[in-house]
mmCIF file of C-alpha atoms in Angstrom:
data_model
loop_
_atom_site.group_PDB
_atom_site.id
_atom_site.type_symbol
_atom_site.label_atom_id
_atom_site.label_comp_id
_atom_site.label_asym_id
_atom_site.label_seq_id
_atom_site.Cartn_x
_atom_site.Cartn_y
_atom_site.Cartn_z
ATOM 1 C CA MET A 1 -26.324 -14.503 -11.569
ATOM 2 C CA ASP A 2 -28.652 -13.249 -14.489
ATOM 3 C CA LEU A 3 -27.050 -10.409 -16.304
ATOM 4 C CA SER A 4 -30.118 -9.132 -17.310
ATOM 5 C CA GLU A 5 -31.082 -8.033 -13.762
ATOM 6 C CA HIS A 6 -28.158 -7.212 -12.299
ATOM 7 C CA SER A 7 -25.438 -3.735 -12.541
ATOM 8 C CA THR A 8 -22.023 -4.486 -11.917
ATOM 9 C CA LEU A 9 -20.208 -1.959 -9.739
ATOM 10 C CA ARG A 10 -18.316 0.612 -11.664
ATOM 11 C CA PRO A 11 -15.037 1.737 -10.070
ATOM 12 C CA PRO A 12 -15.046 4.391 -7.296
ATOM 13 C CA ASN A 13 -13.899 7.561 -8.831
ATOM 14 C CA LYS A 14 -15.269 10.988 -9.040
ATOM 15 C CA ASP A 15 -14.241 11.621 -12.588
ATOM 16 C CA CYS A 16 -16.050 8.645 -13.981
ATOM 17 C CA LEU A 17 -19.132 9.381 -15.897
ATOM 18 C CA PRO A 18 -20.858 5.871 -16.333
ATOM 19 C CA PHE A 19 -23.315 4.765 -18.891
ATOM 20 C CA SER A 20 -26.272 3.287 -17.629
ATOM 21 C CA PHE A 21 -29.128 0.771 -19.594
ATOM 22 C CA THR A 22 -32.476 0.583 -17.852
ATOM 23 C CA ALA A 23 -34.545 -1.382 -20.526
ATOM 24 C CA THR A 24 -36.496 -4.754 -19.570
ATOM 25 C CA SER A 25 -36.607 -7.899 -21.417
ATOM 26 C CA THR A 26 -40.392 -7.691 -21.021
ATOM 27 C CA GLY A 27 -40.631 -4.156 -22.389
ATOM 28 C CA TYR A 28 -38.308 -5.135 -25.429
ATOM 29 C CA TYR A 29 -40.348 -8.233 -25.869
ATOM 30 C CA ARG A 30 -43.606 -6.504 -26.406
ATOM 31 C CA LEU A 31 -41.915 -4.552 -28.985
ATOM 32 C CA TRP A 32 -40.157 -6.597 -30.947
ATOM 33 C CA LEU A 33 -43.559 -9.179 -31.285
ATOM 34 C CA ILE A 34 -45.444 -6.263 -32.296
ATOM 35 C CA ASN A 35 -42.700 -5.296 -35.028
ATOM 36 C CA MET A 36 -42.231 -8.554 -36.190
ATOM 37 C CA VAL A 37 -45.843 -9.592 -36.567
ATOM 38 C CA LEU A 38 -46.533 -6.137 -38.503
ATOM 39 C CA THR A 39 -43.630 -6.699 -40.708
ATOM 40 C CA VAL A 40 -44.411 -10.142 -41.820
ATOM 41 C CA LEU A 41 -48.164 -8.685 -42.331
ATOM 42 C CA THR A 42 -46.839 -6.072 -44.935
ATOM 43 C CA LEU A 43 -44.271 -8.419 -46.290
ATOM 44 C CA GLY A 44 -41.527 -6.477 -45.049
ATOM 45 C CA ILE A 45 -42.366 -2.837 -45.566
ATOM 46 C CA TYR A 46 -43.027 -2.006 -41.665
ATOM 47 C CA SER A 47 -39.372 -3.044 -40.776
ATOM 48 C CA ALA A 48 -38.500 0.562 -41.643
ATOM 49 C CA TRP A 49 -40.672 1.515 -38.719
ATOM 50 C CA ALA A 50 -39.905 -1.042 -36.439
ATOM 51 C CA LYS A 51 -36.206 -0.263 -36.734
ATOM 52 C CA VAL A 52 -37.421 3.579 -35.782
ATOM 53 C CA ARG A 53 -39.556 2.276 -32.933
ATOM 54 C CA THR A 54 -36.488 -0.126 -31.370
ATOM 55 C CA GLN A 55 -34.135 2.416 -31.937
ATOM 56 C CA LYS A 56 -35.915 4.929 -30.097
ATOM 57 C CA TYR A 57 -36.533 2.280 -27.271
ATOM 58 C CA LEU A 58 -33.170 1.168 -26.607
ATOM 59 C CA LEU A 59 -31.469 4.322 -27.110
ATOM 60 C CA GLY A 60 -34.100 5.929 -24.668
ATOM 61 C CA HIS A 61 -33.047 3.659 -21.845
ATOM 62 C CA THR A 62 -29.268 4.288 -22.821
ATOM 63 C CA HIS A 63 -28.127 7.467 -20.228
ATOM 64 C CA PHE A 64 -24.968 8.874 -19.777
ATOM 65 C CA ALA A 65 -23.697 11.801 -17.360
ATOM 66 C CA GLY A 66 -27.332 12.929 -16.503
ATOM 67 C CA GLY A 67 -28.414 12.640 -20.278
ATOM 68 C CA ARG A 68 -30.338 10.524 -22.127
ATOM 69 C CA PHE A 69 -30.031 9.249 -26.010
ATOM 70 C CA ASP A 70 -32.552 9.375 -28.573
ATOM 71 C CA TYR A 71 -33.216 8.316 -32.108
ATOM 72 C CA HIS A 72 -34.768 10.581 -34.892
ATOM 73 C CA GLY A 73 -34.807 8.697 -37.767
ATOM 74 C CA ARG A 74 -37.222 8.734 -40.509
ATOM 75 C CA PRO A 75 -39.291 5.724 -41.364
ATOM 76 C CA TRP A 76 -39.415 6.622 -45.205
ATOM 77 C CA ALA A 77 -35.822 7.585 -45.757
ATOM 78 C CA ILE A 78 -34.785 3.930 -43.890
ATOM 79 C CA LEU A 79 -37.134 2.091 -46.444
ATOM 80 C CA LYS A 80 -35.661 3.828 -49.088
ATOM 81 C CA GLY A 81 -32.315 2.597 -48.376
ATOM 82 C CA ARG A 82 -33.335 -0.909 -48.061
ATOM 83 C CA LEU A 83 -35.420 -1.194 -51.201
ATOM 84 C CA ILE A 84 -31.986 0.094 -53.031
ATOM 85 C CA MET A 85 -30.120 -2.487 -51.664
ATOM 86 C CA LEU A 86 -32.584 -5.026 -52.081
ATOM 87 C CA ALA A 87 -32.445 -3.883 -55.840
ATOM 88 C CA ALA A 88 -28.780 -4.432 -55.862
ATOM 89 C CA LEU A 89 -28.865 -7.661 -54.437
ATOM 90 C CA LEU A 90 -31.453 -8.742 -56.895
ATOM 91 C CA ALA A 91 -29.381 -7.137 -59.865
ATOM 92 C CA TRP A 92 -26.671 -9.114 -58.376
ATOM 93 C CA GLY A 93 -28.366 -12.365 -58.243
ATOM 94 C CA LEU A 94 -29.875 -12.108 -61.549
ATOM 95 C CA SER A 95 -26.406 -11.341 -63.297
ATOM 96 C CA GLU A 96 -24.880 -14.337 -62.475
ATOM 97 C CA SER A 97 -25.266 -15.782 -66.038
ATOM 98 C CA MET A 98 -23.465 -12.459 -67.457
ATOM 99 C CA PRO A 99 -20.114 -12.569 -66.280
ATOM 100 C CA LEU A 100 -19.236 -9.003 -67.715
ATOM 101 C CA LEU A 101 -22.531 -7.485 -66.011
ATOM 102 C CA HIS A 102 -21.660 -9.247 -62.726
ATOM 103 C CA GLY A 103 -18.410 -7.740 -62.828
ATOM 104 C CA LEU A 104 -19.500 -4.352 -63.352
ATOM 105 C CA ILE A 105 -21.776 -4.532 -60.585
ATOM 106 C CA ALA A 106 -19.005 -5.719 -58.165
ATOM 107 C CA LEU A 107 -16.639 -3.006 -59.521
ATOM 108 C CA LEU A 108 -19.258 -0.302 -58.534
ATOM 109 C CA ALA A 109 -20.115 -1.634 -55.306
ATOM 110 C CA VAL A 110 -16.345 -1.167 -54.424
ATOM 111 C CA ILE A 111 -15.986 1.942 -55.841
ATOM 112 C CA THR A 112 -18.982 3.582 -54.190
ATOM 113 C CA ALA A 113 -18.283 1.628 -50.720
ATOM 114 C CA PRO A 114 -16.296 4.615 -49.201
ATOM 115 C CA TRP A 115 -19.018 7.202 -50.222
ATOM 116 C CA LEU A 116 -21.857 4.954 -48.929
ATOM 117 C CA ALA A 117 -19.573 4.734 -45.646
ATOM 118 C CA VAL A 118 -19.587 8.569 -45.380
ATOM 119 C CA GLN A 119 -23.322 8.933 -46.550
ATOM 120 C CA ALA A 120 -24.502 6.380 -43.680
ATOM 121 C CA MET A 121 -22.629 7.497 -40.806
ATOM 122 C CA ARG A 122 -23.982 11.125 -41.592
ATOM 123 C CA PHE A 123 -27.228 9.985 -41.474
ATOM 124 C CA ARG A 124 -26.735 7.601 -38.368
ATOM 125 C CA LEU A 125 -25.547 10.482 -36.489
ATOM 126 C CA ALA A 126 -27.569 12.987 -37.560
ATOM 127 C CA ASN A 127 -30.336 11.167 -36.151
ATOM 128 C CA THR A 128 -28.983 10.011 -32.974
ATOM 129 C CA SER A 129 -28.733 12.595 -30.061
ATOM 130 C CA TRP A 130 -27.660 12.999 -26.194
ATOM 131 C CA ASN A 131 -29.340 15.347 -24.052
ATOM 132 C CA GLN A 132 -31.225 16.972 -27.324
ATOM 133 C CA MET A 133 -28.189 17.775 -28.720
ATOM 134 C CA ARG A 134 -27.673 15.831 -32.063
ATOM 135 C CA PHE A 135 -24.625 13.771 -33.065
ATOM 136 C CA ARG A 136 -23.059 14.704 -36.643
ATOM 137 C CA PHE A 137 -20.066 13.269 -39.029
ATOM 138 C CA ASP A 138 -18.157 15.827 -40.955
ATOM 139 C CA GLY A 139 -16.139 13.476 -42.771
ATOM 140 C CA LYS A 140 -15.652 14.100 -46.349
ATOM 141 C CA PRO A 141 -16.237 11.634 -49.547
ATOM 142 C CA ALA A 142 -12.782 12.343 -50.813
ATOM 143 C CA ARG A 143 -10.959 11.774 -47.390
ATOM 144 C CA ALA A 144 -13.010 8.523 -47.705
ATOM 145 C CA TYR A 145 -11.610 7.382 -50.719
ATOM 146 C CA LEU A 146 -8.037 8.184 -49.891
ATOM 147 C CA THR A 147 -8.598 6.329 -46.340
ATOM 148 C CA TYR A 148 -10.173 3.308 -47.594
ATOM 149 C CA ALA A 149 -7.651 2.993 -50.536
ATOM 150 C CA LYS A 150 -4.776 2.905 -48.126
ATOM 151 C CA SER A 151 -6.493 0.212 -45.807
ATOM 152 C CA TRP A 152 -7.472 -1.704 -49.007
ATOM 153 C CA LEU A 153 -3.924 -1.403 -50.315
ATOM 154 C CA LEU A 154 -2.412 -2.318 -47.053
ATOM 155 C CA LEU A 155 -4.191 -5.581 -46.910
ATOM 156 C CA LEU A 156 -3.237 -6.200 -50.734
ATOM 157 C CA PHE A 157 0.581 -6.022 -50.078
ATOM 158 C CA THR A 158 0.592 -7.841 -46.653
ATOM 159 C CA LEU A 159 -1.666 -10.614 -47.551
ATOM 160 C CA GLY A 160 -4.263 -9.431 -45.063
ATOM 161 C CA LEU A 161 -1.412 -9.747 -42.374
ATOM 162 C CA ALA A 162 -1.628 -6.102 -41.765
ATOM 163 C CA TRP A 163 -5.644 -6.073 -41.087
ATOM 164 C CA PRO A 164 -5.077 -4.530 -37.470
ATOM 165 C CA TRP A 165 -3.656 -1.246 -39.147
ATOM 166 C CA ALA A 166 -6.003 -1.955 -42.032
ATOM 167 C CA THR A 167 -8.674 -1.400 -39.612
ATOM 168 C CA LEU A 168 -7.507 1.443 -37.664
ATOM 169 C CA ILE A 169 -7.010 3.574 -40.618
ATOM 170 C CA LYS A 170 -10.562 3.236 -41.291
ATOM 171 C CA ARG A 171 -11.611 3.466 -37.808
ATOM 172 C CA ARG A 172 -9.537 7.047 -37.375
ATOM 173 C CA PHE A 173 -11.132 8.867 -40.135
ATOM 174 C CA LEU A 174 -14.842 7.356 -38.767
ATOM 175 C CA THR A 175 -13.869 8.459 -35.222
ATOM 176 C CA GLN A 176 -12.065 12.011 -35.782
ATOM 177 C CA HIS A 177 -14.827 13.120 -37.905
ATOM 178 C CA SER A 178 -17.933 12.072 -35.172
ATOM 179 C CA ALA A 179 -18.618 15.121 -32.872
ATOM 180 C CA LEU A 180 -21.415 16.265 -30.075
ATOM 181 C CA GLY A 181 -21.147 19.684 -29.767
ATOM 182 C CA GLN A 182 -17.515 20.767 -29.139
ATOM 183 C CA ALA A 183 -16.563 17.273 -28.190
ATOM 184 C CA ARG A 184 -14.875 15.079 -30.632
ATOM 185 C CA LEU A 185 -13.621 11.416 -30.534
ATOM 186 C CA ALA A 186 -10.114 9.981 -31.222
ATOM 187 C CA GLN A 187 -8.914 6.657 -32.014
ATOM 188 C CA GLN A 188 -5.347 5.586 -30.381
ATOM 189 C CA ASN A 189 -2.985 3.233 -31.874
ATOM 190 C CA CYS A 190 -3.571 -0.292 -31.049
ATOM 191 C CA ALA A 191 -2.856 -2.776 -33.391
ATOM 192 C CA GLY A 192 -1.025 -4.983 -30.915
ATOM 193 C CA ARG A 193 -4.136 -5.235 -28.735
ATOM 194 C CA LEU A 194 -6.083 -6.275 -32.072
ATOM 195 C CA TYR A 195 -3.546 -9.121 -32.492
ATOM 196 C CA LEU A 196 -4.129 -10.222 -28.957
ATOM 197 C CA ALA A 197 -8.017 -10.158 -29.478
ATOM 198 C CA ALA A 198 -7.932 -12.405 -32.492
ATOM 199 C CA LEU A 199 -5.680 -14.880 -30.582
ATOM 200 C CA GLY A 200 -8.421 -14.146 -27.843
ATOM 201 C CA GLY A 201 -11.248 -15.128 -30.403
ATOM 202 C CA ILE A 202 -9.007 -18.158 -31.905
ATOM 203 C CA PHE A 203 -8.837 -19.393 -28.132
ATOM 204 C CA GLY A 204 -12.647 -18.691 -27.470
ATOM 205 C CA ALA A 205 -13.693 -20.519 -30.825
ATOM 206 C CA LEU A 206 -11.765 -23.620 -29.744
ATOM 207 C CA LEU A 207 -12.901 -23.604 -25.956
ATOM 208 C CA TYR A 208 -16.514 -23.278 -26.938
ATOM 209 C CA GLY A 209 -15.803 -26.168 -29.729
ATOM 210 C CA ILE A 210 -14.206 -28.718 -26.858
ATOM 211 C CA VAL A 211 -17.409 -27.901 -24.550
ATOM 212 C CA LEU A 212 -19.934 -28.404 -27.266
ATOM 213 C CA LEU A 213 -18.432 -31.822 -28.593
ATOM 214 C CA LEU A 214 -18.349 -32.842 -24.468
ATOM 215 C CA LEU A 215 -21.913 -31.868 -24.214
ATOM 216 C CA GLY A 216 -22.548 -33.733 -27.552
ATOM 217 C CA TRP A 217 -20.562 -36.997 -26.298
ATOM 218 C CA LEU A 218 -22.489 -36.969 -23.048
ATOM 219 C CA LEU A 219 -25.632 -36.591 -24.826
ATOM 220 C CA ARG A 220 -25.041 -39.162 -27.257
ATOM 221 C CA GLN A 221 -23.976 -41.710 -24.450
ATOM 222 C CA GLY A 222 -27.103 -40.891 -22.359
ATOM 223 C CA ILE A 223 -29.584 -41.948 -25.333
ATOM 224 C CA THR A 224 -27.697 -44.941 -26.652
ATOM 225 C CA GLY A 225 -27.012 -46.409 -22.636
ATOM 226 C CA SER A 226 -30.756 -45.821 -21.801
ATOM 227 C CA GLY A 227 -34.062 -46.755 -22.902
ATOM 228 C CA LEU A 228 -34.549 -43.525 -24.898
ATOM 229 C CA ALA A 229 -33.240 -45.063 -28.012
ATOM 230 C CA ASP A 230 -36.199 -47.494 -28.797
ATOM 231 C CA ASN A 231 -38.276 -44.007 -28.502
ATOM 232 C CA ILE A 232 -36.180 -42.184 -30.587
ATOM 233 C CA LEU A 233 -36.153 -44.917 -33.385
ATOM 234 C CA GLN A 234 -39.932 -45.034 -33.298
ATOM 235 C CA GLN A 235 -39.758 -41.014 -33.871
ATOM 236 C CA TRP A 236 -36.740 -40.429 -36.005
ATOM 237 C CA GLY A 237 -36.203 -43.871 -37.762
ATOM 238 C CA SER A 238 -32.808 -43.964 -36.890
ATOM 239 C CA LEU A 239 -30.328 -42.519 -34.247
ATOM 240 C CA GLN A 240 -28.368 -41.199 -36.970
ATOM 241 C CA THR A 241 -30.870 -38.687 -38.404
ATOM 242 C CA LEU A 242 -31.104 -37.340 -34.765
ATOM 243 C CA PHE A 243 -27.544 -36.819 -34.284
ATOM 244 C CA SER A 244 -26.965 -35.158 -37.861
ATOM 245 C CA LEU A 245 -29.780 -32.630 -36.646
ATOM 246 C CA LEU A 246 -28.108 -32.361 -33.004
ATOM 247 C CA SER A 247 -24.522 -31.841 -35.015
ATOM 248 C CA ARG A 248 -25.798 -29.334 -36.969
ATOM 249 C CA ALA A 249 -27.519 -27.270 -34.270
ATOM 250 C CA ALA A 250 -24.514 -27.483 -32.262
ATOM 251 C CA GLY A 251 -22.450 -26.093 -35.029
ATOM 252 C CA MET A 252 -24.660 -23.096 -35.077
ATOM 253 C CA ALA A 253 -24.469 -22.547 -31.660
ATOM 254 C CA TRP A 254 -20.861 -22.716 -32.089
ATOM 255 C CA LEU A 255 -20.817 -20.064 -34.965
ATOM 256 C CA LEU A 256 -23.171 -17.637 -33.030
ATOM 257 C CA ALA A 257 -21.113 -17.598 -29.887
ATOM 258 C CA SER A 258 -17.706 -17.508 -31.133
ATOM 259 C CA ALA A 259 -18.865 -14.396 -33.527
ATOM 260 C CA GLY A 260 -20.329 -12.767 -30.918
ATOM 261 C CA PHE A 261 -17.137 -13.578 -28.988
ATOM 262 C CA TRP A 262 -14.606 -12.289 -31.374
ATOM 263 C CA ARG A 263 -16.487 -9.040 -31.970
ATOM 264 C CA ALA A 264 -16.613 -8.272 -28.309
ATOM 265 C CA LEU A 265 -13.119 -8.489 -27.926
ATOM 266 C CA MET A 266 -12.469 -6.344 -31.208
ATOM 267 C CA THR A 267 -14.340 -3.707 -29.890
ATOM 268 C CA ARG A 268 -13.065 -3.722 -26.080
ATOM 269 C CA ALA A 269 -9.717 -3.012 -28.039
ATOM 270 C CA LEU A 270 -10.880 -0.507 -29.914
ATOM 271 C CA LEU A 271 -13.182 1.302 -27.078
ATOM 272 C CA ASN A 272 -10.111 1.224 -24.821
ATOM 273 C CA HIS A 273 -8.198 3.059 -27.109
ATOM 274 C CA THR A 274 -10.893 5.707 -28.061
ATOM 275 C CA THR A 275 -10.507 9.250 -26.577
ATOM 276 C CA LEU A 276 -13.014 12.256 -26.318
ATOM 277 C CA MET A 277 -11.225 15.518 -27.257
ATOM 278 C CA LEU A 278 -13.052 18.606 -25.538
ATOM 279 C CA ASN A 279 -11.559 22.061 -25.030
ATOM 280 C CA GLY A 280 -7.986 20.486 -26.019
ATOM 281 C CA GLN A 281 -8.282 17.850 -23.090
ATOM 282 C CA SER A 282 -8.320 14.388 -23.512
ATOM 283 C CA GLN A 283 -11.079 12.095 -21.637
ATOM 284 C CA ARG A 284 -10.513 8.166 -21.921
ATOM 285 C CA ILE A 285 -13.264 5.735 -22.465
ATOM 286 C CA GLU A 286 -13.136 2.817 -20.584
ATOM 287 C CA TRP A 287 -15.009 -0.740 -21.147
ATOM 288 C CA TRP A 288 -13.208 -3.366 -18.652
ATOM 289 C CA ILE A 289 -15.832 -5.976 -18.920
ATOM 290 C CA SER A 290 -14.111 -9.427 -18.461
ATOM 291 C CA SER A 291 -12.546 -11.978 -21.065
ATOM 292 C CA ARG A 292 -14.613 -14.697 -18.598
ATOM 293 C CA MET A 293 -17.770 -12.693 -18.554
ATOM 294 C CA LEU A 294 -17.946 -12.406 -21.971
ATOM 295 C CA LEU A 295 -17.285 -16.055 -22.961
ATOM 296 C CA GLY A 296 -20.170 -17.027 -20.450
ATOM 297 C CA LEU A 297 -22.459 -14.207 -21.868
ATOM 298 C CA HIS A 298 -22.440 -15.496 -25.477
ATOM 299 C CA PHE A 299 -22.149 -19.071 -25.199
ATOM 300 C CA SER A 300 -25.205 -19.011 -23.011
ATOM 301 C CA ASN A 301 -26.900 -16.211 -25.664
ATOM 302 C CA ALA A 302 -26.184 -18.573 -28.315
ATOM 303 C CA LEU A 303 -27.810 -21.835 -26.570
ATOM 304 C CA ALA A 304 -30.944 -19.546 -25.567
ATOM 305 C CA LEU A 305 -31.304 -18.410 -29.333
ATOM 306 C CA LEU A 306 -30.906 -22.051 -30.715
ATOM 307 C CA LEU A 307 -33.249 -23.963 -27.734
ATOM 308 C CA SER A 308 -35.741 -21.300 -28.265
ATOM 309 C CA LEU A 309 -35.773 -21.101 -32.034
ATOM 310 C CA GLY A 310 -34.910 -17.367 -32.117
ATOM 311 C CA LEU A 311 -37.843 -16.465 -29.524
ATOM 312 C CA ALA A 312 -35.265 -15.388 -27.040
ATOM 313 C CA TRP A 313 -33.449 -12.918 -29.035
ATOM 314 C CA PRO A 314 -35.365 -9.656 -27.114
ATOM 315 C CA TRP A 315 -34.231 -11.120 -23.600
ATOM 316 C CA VAL A 316 -30.519 -11.854 -25.197
ATOM 317 C CA ARG A 317 -30.287 -8.334 -26.497
ATOM 318 C CA VAL A 318 -31.221 -6.658 -23.493
ATOM 319 C CA ARG A 319 -28.978 -8.749 -20.860
ATOM 320 C CA THR A 320 -26.334 -8.430 -23.536
ATOM 321 C CA LEU A 321 -26.850 -4.431 -23.543
ATOM 322 C CA ARG A 322 -27.515 -4.301 -19.835
ATOM 323 C CA ALA A 323 -24.121 -6.479 -18.965
ATOM 324 C CA GLN A 324 -21.872 -3.921 -21.489
ATOM 325 C CA PHE A 325 -23.037 -0.552 -20.467
ATOM 326 C CA SER A 326 -22.810 -1.509 -17.008
ATOM 327 C CA GLN A 327 -19.203 -1.832 -17.302
ATOM 328 C CA LEU A 328 -18.723 1.013 -19.840
ATOM 329 C CA ALA A 329 -17.583 4.949 -18.850
ATOM 330 C CA LEU A 330 -15.824 7.936 -19.291
ATOM 331 C CA PHE A 331 -13.282 9.420 -17.281
ATOM 332 C CA SER A 332 -13.022 12.875 -17.413
ATOM 333 C CA GLN A 333 -11.936 16.199 -15.662
ATOM 334 C CA GLN A 334 -14.808 18.222 -16.979
ATOM 335 C CA ASP A 335 -18.834 18.424 -16.778
ATOM 336 C CA LEU A 336 -20.170 17.063 -20.204
ATOM 337 C CA ALA A 337 -23.455 18.138 -19.387
ATOM 338 C CA GLN A 338 -22.058 21.554 -19.959
ATOM 339 C CA LEU A 339 -21.390 21.166 -23.223
ATOM 340 C CA GLN A 340 -22.153 24.584 -25.029
ATOM 341 C CA THR A 341 -23.636 23.777 -28.568
ATOM 342 C CA SER A 342 -26.195 24.537 -30.791
ATOM 343 C CA LEU A 343 -28.874 21.677 -31.868
ATOM 344 C CA HIS A 344 -27.987 19.568 -35.575
ATOM 345 C CA GLU A 345 -31.705 19.318 -36.545
ATOM 346 C CA LEU A 346 -31.463 17.182 -39.621
ATOM 347 C CA ASP A 347 -33.656 19.871 -41.534
ATOM 348 C CA ASP A 348 -31.364 22.245 -41.101
ATOM 349 C CA ALA A 349 -27.912 20.927 -41.935
ATOM 350 C CA ARG A 350 -27.025 20.419 -45.583
ATOM 351 C CA GLY A 351 -25.393 17.615 -45.766
ATOM 352 C CA ASP A 352 -27.931 15.426 -43.239
ATOM 353 C CA GLU A 353 -30.603 16.723 -46.078
ATOM 354 C CA LEU A 354 -28.480 14.896 -48.453
ATOM 355 C CA ALA A 355 -28.390 11.723 -46.368
ATOM 356 C CA ASP A 356 -31.799 11.788 -45.656
ATOM 357 C CA LEU A 357 -32.728 12.450 -49.158
ATOM 358 C CA LEU A 358 -30.718 9.626 -50.415
ATOM 359 C CA GLY A 359 -31.917 7.403 -47.739
ATOM 360 C CA LEU A 360 -28.577 5.680 -47.079
ATOM 361 C CA ASP A 361 -29.614 4.369 -43.777
ATOM 362 C CA LEU A 362 -28.693 0.675 -45.263
ATOM 363 C CA GLY A 363 -28.542 -1.200 -42.253
ATOM 364 C CA TRP A 364 -30.663 -3.556 -41.348
#
């Protein structure tokens, strides 16, 4: 069944407030193609405007509890942030022959990471809305430094073995300071689930590897055992050249599928332990997509991207979002559409003005 065209049935529950995603592959493909052409023609400058158009399209087709999401980012602010990132990467690359300067740049990146995380979250949430209400992030840089220091020290003293707790320390800071009006997110402890998700990711990577090796062996046997070998020798010079190219392609497909599956398992564990606090009551978020579905989804996505040389990206992105949102819901006893809040306009919020001034939307 094509995941891009179907919507999985949700559990019948009157308290279930479902998400839905209504974008189409055709509509997104037109937008993506125009963005790509203009970005190339402007040597990358248009990429900031492309991001705004993409976010507005995708969020505009995301619905929840009778409301629609929207994006309000400013292209010039995004372009500023990307220029800062490019300048930092250029300085990093040019300083390789100067160890002292190289080390200072690396140290500066570590020192500013918590502050950048706060400003980026503030910018991102202030420019995202649901039902005409702006999200906001009210975390403070001082608290971010303390949080990140705890996380890094925990990783250091446990040689990385305590990464689930380190992840949760940072995740709690980011979620508990994310709000929409009176509603605020909270992250519950799920270290054990994160370990299980990691094991599942390893299992998925092994399974992908076995399947790709089997497909490669069957392809090799089919080529060498048929008359195709002579034609290939004329085109490629040797079978080894072709098999080497196919091996690299299979390795890339394995990496794409494994990374996507791993990230989805981690996200599922975290989301299923995230709650929405409103008026002293807790509403739980549930994402009940199965591991089997995720395995097939990311494997087929990787193959589609590989075989199309990346041209299938709009189809891959839309089908993935439709599959994810069709099985995501908030279970609540309250009507979130009746949230009483004032709009947090970007131009009227001091912290959001700072984020816009600095242009700290550093994501691509």
